[in-house]
PDB file of C-alpha atoms in Angstrom:
ATOM      1  CA  MET A   1       3.775 -15.942   0.501  1.00 42.00           C
ATOM      2  CA  CYS A   2       5.807 -18.572  -1.316  1.00 47.00           C
ATOM      3  CA  GLY A   3       7.535 -16.133  -3.643  1.00 61.00           C
ATOM      4  CA  ARG A   4       5.134 -16.115  -6.602  1.00 75.00           C
ATOM      5  CA  TYR A   5       2.068 -14.102  -7.373  1.00 81.00           C
ATOM      6  CA  ALA A   6      -0.259 -13.339 -10.285  1.00 83.00           C
ATOM      7  CA  LEU A   7      -0.712 -10.145 -12.243  1.00 85.00           C
ATOM      8  CA  GLY A   8      -2.587 -10.906 -15.446  1.00 85.00           C
ATOM      9  CA  VAL A   9      -3.872  -7.388 -16.139  1.00 87.00           C
ATOM     10  CA  ARG A  10      -2.502  -4.281 -17.865  1.00 88.00           C
ATOM     11  CA  LEU A  11      -1.239  -1.206 -15.991  1.00 90.00           C
ATOM     12  CA  ALA A  12      -4.044   0.923 -17.462  1.00 91.00           C
ATOM     13  CA  TYR A  13      -6.560  -1.410 -15.761  1.00 92.00           C
ATOM     14  CA  ILE A  14      -4.667  -1.195 -12.450  1.00 93.00           C
ATOM     15  CA  GLN A  15      -4.627   2.615 -12.665  1.00 94.00           C
ATOM     16  CA  GLN A  16      -8.367   2.670 -13.356  1.00 94.00           C
ATOM     17  CA  GLN A  17      -9.086   0.341 -10.406  1.00 94.00           C
ATOM     18  CA  LEU A  18      -6.938   2.373  -7.995  1.00 94.00           C
ATOM     19  CA  GLN A  19      -8.641   5.599  -9.034  1.00 95.00           C
ATOM     20  CA  GLU A  20     -12.110   4.032  -8.705  1.00 94.00           C
ATOM     21  CA  HIS A  21     -11.188   3.177  -5.097  1.00 93.00           C
ATOM     22  CA  GLY A  22     -10.128   6.773  -4.343  1.00 94.00           C
ATOM     23  CA  MET A  23      -6.374   6.285  -4.752  1.00 94.00           C
ATOM     24  CA  GLN A  24      -4.874   9.188  -6.715  1.00 94.00           C
ATOM     25  CA  VAL A  25      -2.459   8.308  -9.555  1.00 95.00           C
ATOM     26  CA  ASP A  26      -0.417  11.320 -10.727  1.00 94.00           C
ATOM     27  CA  GLU A  27       2.063   9.327 -12.794  1.00 93.00           C
ATOM     28  CA  ALA A  28       1.993   5.896 -14.462  1.00 92.00           C
ATOM     29  CA  PRO A  29       4.195   4.151 -17.052  1.00 90.00           C
ATOM     30  CA  ASP A  30       2.926   2.577 -20.256  1.00 87.00           C
ATOM     31  CA  ASP A  31       1.371  -0.891 -20.252  1.00 85.00           C
ATOM     32  CA  ASP A  32       4.525  -2.611 -21.536  1.00 84.00           C
ATOM     33  CA  SER A  33       6.670  -1.833 -18.464  1.00 84.00           C
ATOM     34  CA  VAL A  34       5.081  -4.688 -16.457  1.00 84.00           C
ATOM     35  CA  ARG A  35       4.497  -8.066 -18.023  1.00 79.00           C
ATOM     36  CA  GLU A  36       1.204  -9.864 -17.507  1.00 82.00           C
ATOM     37  CA  THR A  37       1.696 -13.287 -15.934  1.00 82.00           C
ATOM     38  CA  TYR A  38      -0.050 -15.700 -13.608  1.00 78.00           C
ATOM     39  CA  ASN A  39       3.298 -16.987 -12.363  1.00 77.00           C
ATOM     40  CA  PHE A  40       5.161 -13.836 -11.389  1.00 76.00           C
ATOM     41  CA  ALA A  41       8.535 -14.776  -9.894  1.00 77.00           C
ATOM     42  CA  PRO A  42      11.254 -12.841  -8.039  1.00 77.00           C
ATOM     43  CA  GLY A  43      13.430 -10.918 -10.487  1.00 79.00           C
ATOM     44  CA  ASN A  44      10.449  -9.878 -12.645  1.00 82.00           C
ATOM     45  CA  PHE A  45       9.200  -6.296 -12.804  1.00 85.00           C
ATOM     46  CA  GLY A  46       5.813  -5.818 -11.123  1.00 87.00           C
ATOM     47  CA  ALA A  47       3.322  -3.018 -10.462  1.00 91.00           C
ATOM     48  CA  VAL A  48       3.915  -0.897  -7.374  1.00 92.00           C
ATOM     49  CA  TYR A  49       1.958   2.099  -6.049  1.00 95.00           C
ATOM     50  CA  ARG A  50       3.844   4.617  -3.928  1.00 94.00           C
ATOM     51  CA  ALA A  51       3.981   8.231  -2.818  1.00 91.00           C
ATOM     52  CA  GLU A  52       6.973  10.306  -3.871  1.00 90.00           C
ATOM     53  CA  ILE A  53       7.576  12.999  -1.263  1.00 86.00           C
ATOM     54  CA  THR A  54       9.650  16.008  -2.281  1.00 85.00           C
ATOM     55  CA  ASP A  55      10.725  19.076  -0.298  1.00 78.00           C
ATOM     56  CA  LYS A  56       8.996  22.197  -1.731  1.00 69.00           C
ATOM     57  CA  LYS A  57      12.250  24.177  -1.952  1.00 62.00           C
ATOM     58  CA  SER A  58      14.073  21.525  -3.978  1.00 56.00           C
ATOM     59  CA  GLN A  59      10.956  20.954  -6.123  1.00 50.00           C
ATOM     60  CA  GLN A  60      10.705  24.698  -6.857  1.00 52.00           C
ATOM     61  CA  ASP A  61      14.293  24.608  -8.129  1.00 51.00           C
ATOM     62  CA  VAL A  62      13.448  21.624 -10.373  1.00 47.00           C
ATOM     63  CA  ASP A  63      10.176  23.242 -11.574  1.00 51.00           C
ATOM     64  CA  SER A  64      11.987  26.497 -12.341  1.00 50.00           C
ATOM     65  CA  ALA A  65      14.602  24.651 -14.400  1.00 45.00           C
ATOM     66  CA  HIS A  66      11.859  22.719 -16.247  1.00 44.00           C
ATOM     67  CA  GLN A  67       9.834  25.880 -16.833  1.00 48.00           C
ATOM     68  CA  ASN A  68      12.857  27.722 -18.257  1.00 47.00           C
ATOM     69  CA  HIS A  69      13.590  24.749 -20.512  1.00 42.00           C
ATOM     70  CA  ASP A  70       9.926  24.516 -21.624  1.00 47.00           C
ATOM     71  CA  LEU A  71       9.732  28.256 -22.346  1.00 44.00           C
ATOM     72  CA  GLU A  72      12.842  27.953 -24.496  1.00 47.00           C
ATOM     73  CA  LYS A  73      11.026  25.256 -26.494  1.00 43.00           C
ATOM     74  CA  GLY A  74       7.865  27.415 -26.683  1.00 47.00           C
ATOM     75  CA  LYS A  75       5.789  25.325 -24.245  1.00 44.00           C
ATOM     76  CA  ASP A  76       4.501  25.924 -20.739  1.00 41.00           C
ATOM     77  CA  ASP A  77       3.521  22.533 -19.329  1.00 42.00           C
ATOM     78  CA  ALA A  78       5.250  22.641 -15.949  1.00 41.00           C
ATOM     79  CA  SER A  79       1.949  22.118 -14.099  1.00 43.00           C
ATOM     80  CA  SER A  80       1.513  19.154 -11.787  1.00 48.00           C
ATOM     81  CA  ASP A  81      -1.424  17.302 -10.220  1.00 59.00           C
ATOM     82  CA  ALA A  82       0.610  16.503  -7.104  1.00 65.00           C
ATOM     83  CA  LYS A  83      -0.735  17.533  -3.696  1.00 68.00           C
ATOM     84  CA  SER A  84       1.105  20.012  -1.485  1.00 66.00           C
ATOM     85  CA  VAL A  85       1.223  19.477   2.284  1.00 64.00           C
ATOM     86  CA  ASP A  86       3.164  21.825   4.620  1.00 72.00           C
ATOM     87  CA  ASN A  87       6.688  21.994   3.167  1.00 77.00           C
ATOM     88  CA  THR A  88       6.387  18.889   0.995  1.00 84.00           C
ATOM     89  CA  ILE A  89       4.901  17.906  -2.348  1.00 89.00           C
ATOM     90  CA  ILE A  90       3.316  14.451  -2.607  1.00 90.00           C
ATOM     91  CA  LYS A  91       3.016  12.726  -5.983  1.00 93.00           C
ATOM     92  CA  HIS A  92       1.318   9.299  -6.163  1.00 95.00           C
ATOM     93  CA  LYS A  93       2.965   6.999  -8.680  1.00 94.00           C
ATOM     94  CA  LEU A  94       2.107   3.664 -10.232  1.00 94.00           C
ATOM     95  CA  GLN A  95       5.389   2.217 -11.422  1.00 92.00           C
ATOM     96  CA  SER A  96       7.349  -0.855 -12.347  1.00 89.00           C
ATOM     97  CA  MET A  97       9.828  -2.256  -9.797  1.00 88.00           C
ATOM     98  CA  LYS A  98      11.949  -5.390  -9.744  1.00 82.00           C
ATOM     99  CA  TRP A  99      10.773  -7.905  -7.160  1.00 81.00           C
ATOM    100  CA  GLY A 100      13.563  -8.928  -4.815  1.00 78.00           C
ATOM    101  CA  LEU A 101      14.965  -6.179  -2.639  1.00 76.00           C
ATOM    102  CA  ILE A 102      18.545  -5.065  -3.229  1.00 75.00           C
ATOM    103  CA  PRO A 103      19.589  -2.532  -0.533  1.00 74.00           C
ATOM    104  CA  PHE A 104      21.256   0.783  -1.514  1.00 74.00           C
ATOM    105  CA  TRP A 105      24.565  -0.201   0.102  1.00 75.00           C
ATOM    106  CA  THR A 106      25.037  -3.237  -2.190  1.00 74.00           C
ATOM    107  CA  LYS A 107      28.224  -2.806  -4.236  1.00 75.00           C
ATOM    108  CA  ARG A 108      27.865  -5.553  -6.882  1.00 74.00           C
ATOM    109  CA  GLN A 109      24.850  -7.042  -8.599  1.00 73.00           C
ATOM    110  CA  PRO A 110      23.729 -10.043  -6.491  1.00 69.00           C
ATOM    111  CA  ASP A 111      22.934 -13.450  -7.905  1.00 66.00           C
ATOM    112  CA  TYR A 112      19.404 -14.862  -7.943  1.00 59.00           C
ATOM    113  CA  GLY A 113      19.899 -16.786  -4.664  1.00 61.00           C
ATOM    114  CA  SER A 114      20.891 -13.631  -2.784  1.00 60.00           C
ATOM    115  CA  MET A 115      17.890 -11.761  -4.133  1.00 58.00           C
ATOM    116  CA  MET A 116      15.556 -14.581  -3.027  1.00 54.00           C
ATOM    117  CA  ARG A 117      16.516 -13.955   0.619  1.00 61.00           C
ATOM    118  CA  THR A 118      14.917 -10.505   0.526  1.00 63.00           C
ATOM    119  CA  ILE A 119      11.517 -11.159  -1.082  1.00 65.00           C
ATOM    120  CA  ASN A 120       9.636 -11.386   2.224  1.00 67.00           C
ATOM    121  CA  CYS A 121       9.888  -9.239   5.343  1.00 70.00           C
ATOM    122  CA  ARG A 122       8.225 -10.503   8.506  1.00 68.00           C
ATOM    123  CA  ASP A 123       6.537  -8.031  10.823  1.00 72.00           C
ATOM    124  CA  ASP A 124       8.676  -9.112  13.798  1.00 69.00           C
ATOM    125  CA  SER A 125      11.816  -8.047  11.896  1.00 69.00           C
ATOM    126  CA  LEU A 126      10.372  -4.519  11.584  1.00 73.00           C
ATOM    127  CA  ILE A 127       9.928  -4.037  15.343  1.00 75.00           C
ATOM    128  CA  ASP A 128      13.635  -3.628  16.103  1.00 74.00           C
ATOM    129  CA  ASP A 129      15.423  -0.515  14.919  1.00 74.00           C
ATOM    130  CA  SER A 130      18.250  -2.479  13.338  1.00 70.00           C
ATOM    131  CA  GLY A 131      18.867  -4.740  10.407  1.00 70.00           C
ATOM    132  CA  ILE A 132      18.400  -4.594   6.654  1.00 69.00           C
ATOM    133  CA  TRP A 133      14.891  -3.070   6.744  1.00 69.00           C
ATOM    134  CA  THR A 134      15.645  -0.093   9.052  1.00 70.00           C
ATOM    135  CA  THR A 135      16.286   2.609   6.449  1.00 72.00           C
ATOM    136  CA  MET A 136      13.396   1.513   4.230  1.00 75.00           C
ATOM    137  CA  LYS A 137      10.634   1.073   6.789  1.00 75.00           C
ATOM    138  CA  ARG A 138      10.531   4.793   7.578  1.00 75.00           C
ATOM    139  CA  ARG A 139      10.356   6.414   4.145  1.00 81.00           C
ATOM    140  CA  LYS A 140      10.471   3.756   1.415  1.00 86.00           C
ATOM    141  CA  ARG A 141       7.130   2.011   1.690  1.00 89.00           C
ATOM    142  CA  CYS A 142       4.868   1.033  -1.182  1.00 91.00           C
ATOM    143  CA  ILE A 143       1.925  -1.125  -2.170  1.00 93.00           C
ATOM    144  CA  VAL A 144       2.507  -4.196  -4.348  1.00 90.00           C
ATOM    145  CA  VAL A 145      -0.509  -4.728  -6.623  1.00 93.00           C
ATOM    146  CA  CYS A 146      -1.580  -8.231  -7.717  1.00 91.00           C
ATOM    147  CA  GLN A 147      -4.562 -10.491  -8.351  1.00 92.00           C
ATOM    148  CA  GLY A 148      -3.527 -13.197  -5.906  1.00 91.00           C
ATOM    149  CA  PHE A 149      -0.598 -15.269  -4.670  1.00 88.00           C
ATOM    150  CA  TYR A 150       0.505 -18.887  -4.385  1.00 87.00           C
ATOM    151  CA  GLU A 151       1.099 -21.011  -1.320  1.00 85.00           C
ATOM    152  CA  TRP A 152       2.292 -24.616  -1.439  1.00 83.00           C
ATOM    153  CA  LEU A 153       0.043 -27.301   0.002  1.00 86.00           C
ATOM    154  CA  LYS A 154       2.012 -30.302   1.194  1.00 87.00           C
ATOM    155  CA  LYS A 155       0.321 -33.583   0.351  1.00 88.00           C
ATOM    156  CA  GLY A 156       1.152 -37.244   0.266  1.00 86.00           C
ATOM    157  CA  PRO A 157       3.238 -39.299   2.680  1.00 88.00           C
ATOM    158  CA  GLY A 158       5.467 -37.033   4.750  1.00 86.00           C
ATOM    159  CA  GLY A 159       4.259 -33.959   2.853  1.00 82.00           C
ATOM    160  CA  LYS A 160       6.721 -34.607   0.036  1.00 86.00           C
ATOM    161  CA  GLU A 161       4.297 -33.726  -2.740  1.00 89.00           C
ATOM    162  CA  LYS A 162       3.852 -29.942  -3.078  1.00 86.00           C
ATOM    163  CA  VAL A 163       0.818 -28.570  -4.902  1.00 88.00           C
ATOM    164  CA  PRO A 164       0.515 -24.825  -5.656  1.00 84.00           C
ATOM    165  CA  HIS A 165      -2.655 -23.285  -4.233  1.00 87.00           C
ATOM    166  CA  PHE A 166      -3.796 -19.895  -5.594  1.00 88.00           C
ATOM    167  CA  ILE A 167      -5.232 -17.440  -3.042  1.00 91.00           C
ATOM    168  CA  ARG A 168      -7.294 -14.456  -4.229  1.00 93.00           C
ATOM    169  CA  ARG A 169     -10.132 -12.212  -3.139  1.00 94.00           C
ATOM    170  CA  LYS A 170     -13.648 -13.684  -3.421  1.00 95.00           C
ATOM    171  CA  ASP A 171     -14.902 -10.584  -5.245  1.00 95.00           C
ATOM    172  CA  GLY A 172     -12.131 -10.767  -7.872  1.00 91.00           C
ATOM    173  CA  GLU A 173     -10.786  -7.280  -7.032  1.00 93.00           C
ATOM    174  CA  LEU A 174      -7.061  -6.519  -7.014  1.00 94.00           C
ATOM    175  CA  MET A 175      -5.055  -7.330  -3.887  1.00 93.00           C
ATOM    176  CA  CYS A 176      -2.574  -4.935  -2.300  1.00 92.00           C
ATOM    177  CA  PHE A 177       0.389  -5.977  -0.155  1.00 89.00           C
ATOM    178  CA  ALA A 178       2.634  -3.775   1.956  1.00 87.00           C
ATOM    179  CA  GLY A 179       6.055  -3.435   0.373  1.00 87.00           C
ATOM    180  CA  LEU A 180       9.459  -1.867   0.956  1.00 86.00           C
ATOM    181  CA  TRP A 181      11.707  -0.551  -1.806  1.00 88.00           C
ATOM    182  CA  ASP A 182      15.183   0.855  -2.341  1.00 84.00           C
ATOM    183  CA  CYS A 183      17.433   2.116  -5.152  1.00 80.00           C
ATOM    184  CA  VAL A 184      20.953   0.890  -5.776  1.00 79.00           C
ATOM    185  CA  SER A 185      23.824   1.884  -8.040  1.00 77.00           C
ATOM    186  CA  TYR A 186      26.493  -0.804  -8.519  1.00 78.00           C
ATOM    187  CA  GLU A 187      30.203  -0.029  -8.706  1.00 78.00           C
ATOM    188  CA  GLY A 188      31.154   1.063 -12.214  1.00 74.00           C
ATOM    189  CA  MET A 189      27.543   1.547 -13.353  1.00 70.00           C
ATOM    190  CA  PRO A 190      26.114   5.082 -13.636  1.00 67.00           C
ATOM    191  CA  SER A 191      22.386   4.293 -13.400  1.00 63.00           C
ATOM    192  CA  PHE A 192      20.149   3.111 -10.533  1.00 59.00           C
TER     193      PHE A 192
END
């Protein structure tokens, strides 16, 4: 992929399409958290589908705290649609994430050029158990949702003229790409 893709639909449409194809969506943001564009570039926030896996014991502590808080307010809405498997709770989320991986160990916010180096991960770099992708490939996987992507066709003498070529599914359905994600907190900044 050349680094650009298209997502010209609202999140509500994406959620509907995922659910129609048997993919559970327990949580989704509002439509405004991902911008619609046919020229989606690194650094923009795009739609990602992922499973959030939580240990039952730690989730029970969180649920108990929420339930106590809700009862104090006169409400009891601590129920969840998430699935429970063995000692874990799995919640499927559709969410907005910034395209261009910034690993958790990054101390300062990188410039655009640094972020561009981590927009594509080749399968041969996932084989070895070393490198930038190691911590993410085990537990931080996701699906990047789009309508298609661009590749550059080289034309003219010596291939100097580059023409963008849009690749999409013949049936017009959404495309899903394998993705990796991470969270980072920069020095001096409290949020991720």
